[in-house]
PDB file of N, CA and C in Angstrom:
ATOM      1  N   UNK A   1      98.893 114.745 132.814  1.00  0.00           N
ATOM      2  CA  UNK A   1      99.739 115.820 133.307  1.00  0.00           C
ATOM      3  C   UNK A   1      98.835 116.948 133.806  1.00  0.00           C
ATOM      4  N   UNK A   2      98.972 117.292 135.051  1.00  0.00           N
ATOM      5  CA  UNK A   2      98.144 118.319 135.660  1.00  0.00           C
ATOM      6  C   UNK A   2      98.928 119.631 135.750  1.00  0.00           C
ATOM      7  N   UNK A   3      98.455 120.625 135.048  1.00  0.00           N
ATOM      8  CA  UNK A   3      99.114 121.931 135.075  1.00  0.00           C
ATOM      9  C   UNK A   3      98.274 122.850 135.944  1.00  0.00           C
ATOM     10  N   UNK A   4      98.878 123.346 137.013  1.00  0.00           N
ATOM     11  CA  UNK A   4      98.177 124.213 137.942  1.00  0.00           C
ATOM     12  C   UNK A   4      98.709 125.637 137.758  1.00  0.00           C
ATOM     13  N   UNK A   5      97.784 126.568 137.531  1.00  0.00           N
ATOM     14  CA  UNK A   5      98.154 127.964 137.382  1.00  0.00           C
ATOM     15  C   UNK A   5      97.951 128.678 138.708  1.00  0.00           C
ATOM     16  N   UNK A   6      98.825 129.613 138.963  1.00  0.00           N
ATOM     17  CA  UNK A   6      98.610 130.429 140.149  1.00  0.00           C
ATOM     18  C   UNK A   6      97.506 131.431 139.840  1.00  0.00           C
ATOM     19  N   UNK A   7      96.960 131.994 140.880  1.00  0.00           N
ATOM     20  CA  UNK A   7      95.907 132.994 140.695  1.00  0.00           C
ATOM     21  C   UNK A   7      96.443 134.186 139.912  1.00  0.00           C
ATOM     22  N   UNK A   8      97.677 134.571 140.186  1.00  0.00           N
ATOM     23  CA  UNK A   8      98.289 135.703 139.481  1.00  0.00           C
ATOM     24  C   UNK A   8      98.416 135.417 137.993  1.00  0.00           C
ATOM     25  N   UNK A   9      98.839 134.213 137.641  1.00  0.00           N
ATOM     26  CA  UNK A   9      98.960 133.844 136.231  1.00  0.00           C
ATOM     27  C   UNK A   9      97.598 133.871 135.540  1.00  0.00           C
ATOM     28  N   UNK A  10      96.587 133.384 136.222  1.00  0.00           N
ATOM     29  CA  UNK A  10      95.238 133.360 135.642  1.00  0.00           C
ATOM     30  C   UNK A  10      94.712 134.775 135.429  1.00  0.00           C
ATOM     31  N   UNK A  11      94.946 135.652 136.389  1.00  0.00           N
ATOM     32  CA  UNK A  11      94.499 137.044 136.256  1.00  0.00           C
ATOM     33  C   UNK A  11      95.233 137.730 135.111  1.00  0.00           C
ATOM     34  N   UNK A  12      96.542 137.517 135.010  1.00  0.00           N
ATOM     35  CA  UNK A  12      97.311 138.126 133.918  1.00  0.00           C
ATOM     36  C   UNK A  12      96.814 137.637 132.560  1.00  0.00           C
ATOM     37  N   UNK A  13      96.553 136.332 132.445  1.00  0.00           N
ATOM     38  CA  UNK A  13      96.036 135.783 131.187  1.00  0.00           C
ATOM     39  C   UNK A  13      94.696 136.415 130.831  1.00  0.00           C
ATOM     40  N   UNK A  14      93.845 136.576 131.815  1.00  0.00           N
ATOM     41  CA  UNK A  14      92.536 137.185 131.586  1.00  0.00           C
ATOM     42  C   UNK A  14      92.687 138.639 131.113  1.00  0.00           C
ATOM     43  N   UNK A  15      93.555 139.397 131.754  1.00  0.00           N
ATOM     44  CA  UNK A  15      93.748 140.797 131.378  1.00  0.00           C
ATOM     45  C   UNK A  15      94.333 140.923 129.970  1.00  0.00           C
ATOM     46  N   UNK A  16      95.269 140.048 129.636  1.00  0.00           N
ATOM     47  CA  UNK A  16      95.856 140.072 128.288  1.00  0.00           C
ATOM     48  C   UNK A  16      94.796 139.718 127.252  1.00  0.00           C
ATOM     49  N   UNK A  17      93.953 138.741 127.550  1.00  0.00           N
ATOM     50  CA  UNK A  17      92.905 138.391 126.588  1.00  0.00           C
ATOM     51  C   UNK A  17      91.885 139.525 126.464  1.00  0.00           C
ATOM     52  N   UNK A  18      91.629 140.251 127.544  1.00  0.00           N
ATOM     53  CA  UNK A  18      90.726 141.411 127.478  1.00  0.00           C
ATOM     54  C   UNK A  18      91.298 142.496 126.570  1.00  0.00           C
ATOM     55  N   UNK A  19      92.603 142.698 126.646  1.00  0.00           N
ATOM     56  CA  UNK A  19      93.245 143.693 125.773  1.00  0.00           C
ATOM     57  C   UNK A  19      93.039 143.306 124.316  1.00  0.00           C
ATOM     58  N   UNK A  20      93.231 142.039 123.999  1.00  0.00           N
ATOM     59  CA  UNK A  20      93.013 141.569 122.622  1.00  0.00           C
ATOM     60  C   UNK A  20      91.555 141.735 122.212  1.00  0.00           C
ATOM     61  N   UNK A  21      90.649 141.437 123.110  1.00  0.00           N
ATOM     62  CA  UNK A  21      89.224 141.587 122.832  1.00  0.00           C
ATOM     63  C   UNK A  21      88.864 143.049 122.566  1.00  0.00           C
ATOM     64  N   UNK A  22      89.401 143.956 123.355  1.00  0.00           N
ATOM     65  CA  UNK A  22      89.140 145.390 123.165  1.00  0.00           C
ATOM     66  C   UNK A  22      89.669 145.849 121.812  1.00  0.00           C
ATOM     67  N   UNK A  23      90.864 145.391 121.448  1.00  0.00           N
ATOM     68  CA  UNK A  23      91.436 145.756 120.140  1.00  0.00           C
ATOM     69  C   UNK A  23      90.554 145.242 119.004  1.00  0.00           C
ATOM     70  N   UNK A  24      90.097 143.992 119.120  1.00  0.00           N
ATOM     71  CA  UNK A  24      89.218 143.415 118.092  1.00  0.00           C
ATOM     72  C   UNK A  24      87.905 144.188 118.002  1.00  0.00           C
ATOM     73  N   UNK A  25      87.325 144.503 119.132  1.00  0.00           N
ATOM     74  CA  UNK A  25      86.083 145.271 119.162  1.00  0.00           C
ATOM     75  C   UNK A  25      86.271 146.633 118.509  1.00  0.00           C
ATOM     76  N   UNK A  26      87.382 147.271 118.817  1.00  0.00           N
ATOM     77  CA  UNK A  26      87.674 148.580 118.230  1.00  0.00           C
ATOM     78  C   UNK A  26      87.764 148.488 116.706  1.00  0.00           C
ATOM     79  N   UNK A  27      88.450 147.431 116.231  1.00  0.00           N
ATOM     80  CA  UNK A  27      88.563 147.239 114.775  1.00  0.00           C
ATOM     81  C   UNK A  27      87.209 146.974 114.152  1.00  0.00           C
ATOM     82  N   UNK A  28      86.405 146.139 114.793  1.00  0.00           N
ATOM     83  CA  UNK A  28      85.081 145.802 114.263  1.00  0.00           C
ATOM     84  C   UNK A  28      84.148 147.006 114.233  1.00  0.00           C
ATOM     85  N   UNK A  29      84.310 147.909 115.194  1.00  0.00           N
ATOM     86  CA  UNK A  29      83.494 149.125 115.218  1.00  0.00           C
ATOM     87  C   UNK A  29      84.094 150.240 114.360  1.00  0.00           C
ATOM     88  N   UNK A  30      85.236 149.916 113.734  1.00  0.00           N
ATOM     89  CA  UNK A  30      85.939 150.865 112.861  1.00  0.00           C
ATOM     90  C   UNK A  30      86.297 152.158 113.609  1.00  0.00           C
ATOM     91  N   UNK A  31      86.777 151.984 114.845  1.00  0.00           N
ATOM     92  CA  UNK A  31      87.228 153.119 115.635  1.00  0.00           C
ATOM     93  C   UNK A  31      88.663 153.449 115.251  1.00  0.00           C
ATOM     94  N   UNK A  32      89.070 154.632 115.569  1.00  0.00           N
ATOM     95  CA  UNK A  32      90.411 155.083 115.221  1.00  0.00           C
ATOM     96  C   UNK A  32      91.436 154.344 116.081  1.00  0.00           C
ATOM     97  N   UNK A  33      92.299 153.582 115.450  1.00  0.00           N
ATOM     98  CA  UNK A  33      93.284 152.776 116.158  1.00  0.00           C
ATOM     99  C   UNK A  33      94.379 153.561 116.832  1.00  0.00           C
ATOM    100  N   UNK A  34      94.592 154.790 116.382  1.00  0.00           N
ATOM    101  CA  UNK A  34      95.678 155.581 116.963  1.00  0.00           C
ATOM    102  C   UNK A  34      95.431 155.896 118.434  1.00  0.00           C
ATOM    103  N   UNK A  35      94.169 155.997 118.830  1.00  0.00           N
ATOM    104  CA  UNK A  35      93.872 156.252 120.241  1.00  0.00           C
ATOM    105  C   UNK A  35      94.286 155.065 121.109  1.00  0.00           C
ATOM    106  N   UNK A  36      94.061 153.862 120.616  1.00  0.00           N
ATOM    107  CA  UNK A  36      94.470 152.679 121.359  1.00  0.00           C
ATOM    108  C   UNK A  36      95.983 152.560 121.392  1.00  0.00           C
ATOM    109  N   UNK A  37      96.606 152.816 120.264  1.00  0.00           N
ATOM    110  CA  UNK A  37      98.064 152.740 120.204  1.00  0.00           C
ATOM    111  C   UNK A  37      98.703 153.755 121.142  1.00  0.00           C
ATOM    112  N   UNK A  38      98.113 154.950 121.244  1.00  0.00           N
ATOM    113  CA  UNK A  38      98.629 155.966 122.153  1.00  0.00           C
ATOM    114  C   UNK A  38      98.596 155.450 123.593  1.00  0.00           C
ATOM    115  N   UNK A  39      97.502 154.800 123.974  1.00  0.00           N
ATOM    116  CA  UNK A  39      97.379 154.258 125.335  1.00  0.00           C
ATOM    117  C   UNK A  39      98.438 153.185 125.587  1.00  0.00           C
ATOM    118  N   UNK A  40      98.642 152.325 124.612  1.00  0.00           N
ATOM    119  CA  UNK A  40      99.626 151.246 124.757  1.00  0.00           C
ATOM    120  C   UNK A  40     101.040 151.802 124.842  1.00  0.00           C
ATOM    121  N   UNK A  41     101.328 152.855 124.085  1.00  0.00           N
ATOM    122  CA  UNK A  41     102.662 153.450 124.077  1.00  0.00           C
ATOM    123  C   UNK A  41     103.021 154.130 125.395  1.00  0.00           C
ATOM    124  N   UNK A  42     102.048 154.402 126.246  1.00  0.00           N
ATOM    125  CA  UNK A  42     102.327 155.038 127.531  1.00  0.00           C
ATOM    126  C   UNK A  42     103.106 154.110 128.461  1.00  0.00           C
ATOM    127  N   UNK A  43     103.110 152.835 128.138  1.00  0.00           N
ATOM    128  CA  UNK A  43     103.875 151.849 128.905  1.00  0.00           C
ATOM    129  C   UNK A  43     105.129 151.534 128.105  1.00  0.00           C
ATOM    130  N   UNK A  44     106.256 151.512 128.770  1.00  0.00           N
ATOM    131  CA  UNK A  44     107.535 151.331 128.072  1.00  0.00           C
ATOM    132  C   UNK A  44     107.951 149.876 127.937  1.00  0.00           C
ATOM    133  N   UNK A  45     106.982 148.982 127.963  1.00  0.00           N
ATOM    134  CA  UNK A  45     107.306 147.567 127.813  1.00  0.00           C
ATOM    135  C   UNK A  45     106.152 146.844 127.134  1.00  0.00           C
ATOM    136  N   UNK A  46     106.436 145.692 126.556  1.00  0.00           N
ATOM    137  CA  UNK A  46     105.378 144.920 125.895  1.00  0.00           C
ATOM    138  C   UNK A  46     104.361 144.388 126.903  1.00  0.00           C
ATOM    139  N   UNK A  47     103.176 144.103 126.417  1.00  0.00           N
ATOM    140  CA  UNK A  47     102.081 143.611 127.255  1.00  0.00           C
ATOM    141  C   UNK A  47     102.508 142.362 128.022  1.00  0.00           C
ATOM    142  N   UNK A  48     103.249 141.484 127.396  1.00  0.00           N
ATOM    143  CA  UNK A  48     103.657 140.224 128.038  1.00  0.00           C
ATOM    144  C   UNK A  48     104.531 140.452 129.272  1.00  0.00           C
ATOM    145  N   UNK A  49     105.185 141.599 129.362  1.00  0.00           N
ATOM    146  CA  UNK A  49     106.083 141.875 130.487  1.00  0.00           C
ATOM    147  C   UNK A  49     105.437 142.735 131.580  1.00  0.00           C
ATOM    148  N   UNK A  50     104.196 143.133 131.397  1.00  0.00           N
ATOM    149  CA  UNK A  50     103.533 144.003 132.369  1.00  0.00           C
ATOM    150  C   UNK A  50     103.040 143.202 133.573  1.00  0.00           C
ATOM    151  N   UNK A  51     102.981 143.882 134.714  1.00  0.00           N
ATOM    152  CA  UNK A  51     102.418 143.239 135.901  1.00  0.00           C
ATOM    153  C   UNK A  51     100.902 143.467 135.911  1.00  0.00           C
ATOM    154  N   UNK A  52     100.231 142.915 136.912  1.00  0.00           N
ATOM    155  CA  UNK A  52      98.772 142.977 136.963  1.00  0.00           C
ATOM    156  C   UNK A  52      98.268 144.409 137.029  1.00  0.00           C
ATOM    157  N   UNK A  53      98.906 145.254 137.824  1.00  0.00           N
ATOM    158  CA  UNK A  53      98.458 146.647 137.941  1.00  0.00           C
ATOM    159  C   UNK A  53      98.547 147.366 136.602  1.00  0.00           C
ATOM    160  N   UNK A  54      99.648 147.159 135.898  1.00  0.00           N
ATOM    161  CA  UNK A  54      99.826 147.811 134.595  1.00  0.00           C
ATOM    162  C   UNK A  54      98.808 147.297 133.586  1.00  0.00           C
ATOM    163  N   UNK A  55      98.570 145.996 133.582  1.00  0.00           N
ATOM    164  CA  UNK A  55      97.593 145.428 132.651  1.00  0.00           C
ATOM    165  C   UNK A  55      96.188 145.943 132.939  1.00  0.00           C
ATOM    166  N   UNK A  56      95.842 146.046 134.214  1.00  0.00           N
ATOM    167  CA  UNK A  56      94.512 146.552 134.581  1.00  0.00           C
ATOM    168  C   UNK A  56      94.368 148.010 134.158  1.00  0.00           C
ATOM    169  N   UNK A  57      95.406 148.811 134.387  1.00  0.00           N
ATOM    170  CA  UNK A  57      95.366 150.217 133.987  1.00  0.00           C
ATOM    171  C   UNK A  57      95.262 150.341 132.471  1.00  0.00           C
ATOM    172  N   UNK A  58      96.015 149.538 131.748  1.00  0.00           N
ATOM    173  CA  UNK A  58      95.946 149.562 130.289  1.00  0.00           C
ATOM    174  C   UNK A  58      94.547 149.197 129.808  1.00  0.00           C
ATOM    175  N   UNK A  59      93.941 148.186 130.411  1.00  0.00           N
ATOM    176  CA  UNK A  59      92.566 147.812 130.057  1.00  0.00           C
ATOM    177  C   UNK A  59      91.627 149.000 130.234  1.00  0.00           C
ATOM    178  N   UNK A  60      91.737 149.673 131.367  1.00  0.00           N
ATOM    179  CA  UNK A  60      90.877 150.833 131.627  1.00  0.00           C
ATOM    180  C   UNK A  60      91.118 151.934 130.607  1.00  0.00           C
ATOM    181  N   UNK A  61      92.381 152.166 130.267  1.00  0.00           N
ATOM    182  CA  UNK A  61      92.694 153.202 129.287  1.00  0.00           C
ATOM    183  C   UNK A  61      92.128 152.854 127.910  1.00  0.00           C
ATOM    184  N   UNK A  62      92.236 151.597 127.513  1.00  0.00           N
ATOM    185  CA  UNK A  62      91.715 151.175 126.213  1.00  0.00           C
ATOM    186  C   UNK A  62      90.190 151.269 126.158  1.00  0.00           C
ATOM    187  N   UNK A  63      89.548 150.855 127.224  1.00  0.00           N
ATOM    188  CA  UNK A  63      88.084 150.954 127.277  1.00  0.00           C
ATOM    189  C   UNK A  63      87.670 152.410 127.221  1.00  0.00           C
ATOM    190  N   UNK A  64      88.378 153.257 127.954  1.00  0.00           N
ATOM    191  CA  UNK A  64      88.084 154.690 127.932  1.00  0.00           C
ATOM    192  C   UNK A  64      88.255 155.296 126.552  1.00  0.00           C
ATOM    193  N   UNK A  65      89.322 154.884 125.849  1.00  0.00           N
ATOM    194  CA  UNK A  65      89.555 155.394 124.501  1.00  0.00           C
ATOM    195  C   UNK A  65      88.428 154.983 123.556  1.00  0.00           C
ATOM    196  N   UNK A  66      87.949 153.745 123.706  1.00  0.00           N
ATOM    197  CA  UNK A  66      86.834 153.288 122.864  1.00  0.00           C
ATOM    198  C   UNK A  66      85.552 154.048 123.190  1.00  0.00           C
ATOM    199  N   UNK A  67      85.240 154.159 124.477  1.00  0.00           N
ATOM    200  CA  UNK A  67      84.010 154.833 124.881  1.00  0.00           C
ATOM    201  C   UNK A  67      84.009 156.303 124.469  1.00  0.00           C
ATOM    202  N   UNK A  68      85.155 156.941 124.546  1.00  0.00           N
ATOM    203  CA  UNK A  68      85.248 158.347 124.139  1.00  0.00           C
ATOM    204  C   UNK A  68      84.899 158.507 122.665  1.00  0.00           C
ATOM    205  N   UNK A  69      85.361 157.573 121.843  1.00  0.00           N
ATOM    206  CA  UNK A  69      85.069 157.658 120.413  1.00  0.00           C
ATOM    207  C   UNK A  69      83.605 157.336 120.119  1.00  0.00           C
ATOM    208  N   UNK A  70      83.044 156.396 120.860  1.00  0.00           N
ATOM    209  CA  UNK A  70      81.654 156.021 120.623  1.00  0.00           C
ATOM    210  C   UNK A  70      80.710 157.148 121.015  1.00  0.00           C
ATOM    211  N   UNK A  71      81.058 157.827 122.117  1.00  0.00           N
ATOM    212  CA  UNK A  71      80.215 158.935 122.605  1.00  0.00           C
ATOM    213  C   UNK A  71      80.311 160.046 121.626  1.00  0.00           C
TER     214      UNK A  71
END
C-alpha cells in the first residue's frame, strides 16, 4: 500500500513535530513553561487545526520565548 503525502501535509507534520521538540527542549532546560503556554494560547484553536502560516508563526514564537529565557 503506497501512501502519498502532499507537500502541505508533510510541511504541517514537520511544523507540529518541531513544536513538540521545542516543548521537550524547554522542559529539559527547565525553562518556565508559562511563556510557551502564553504563546500557544494566542491562537484560538488546537495545533492540529492550524494552517501552515499559523504553525510557522507559533514555532517562531516558541523559539523566541525559549531564547529570551536563555539570554
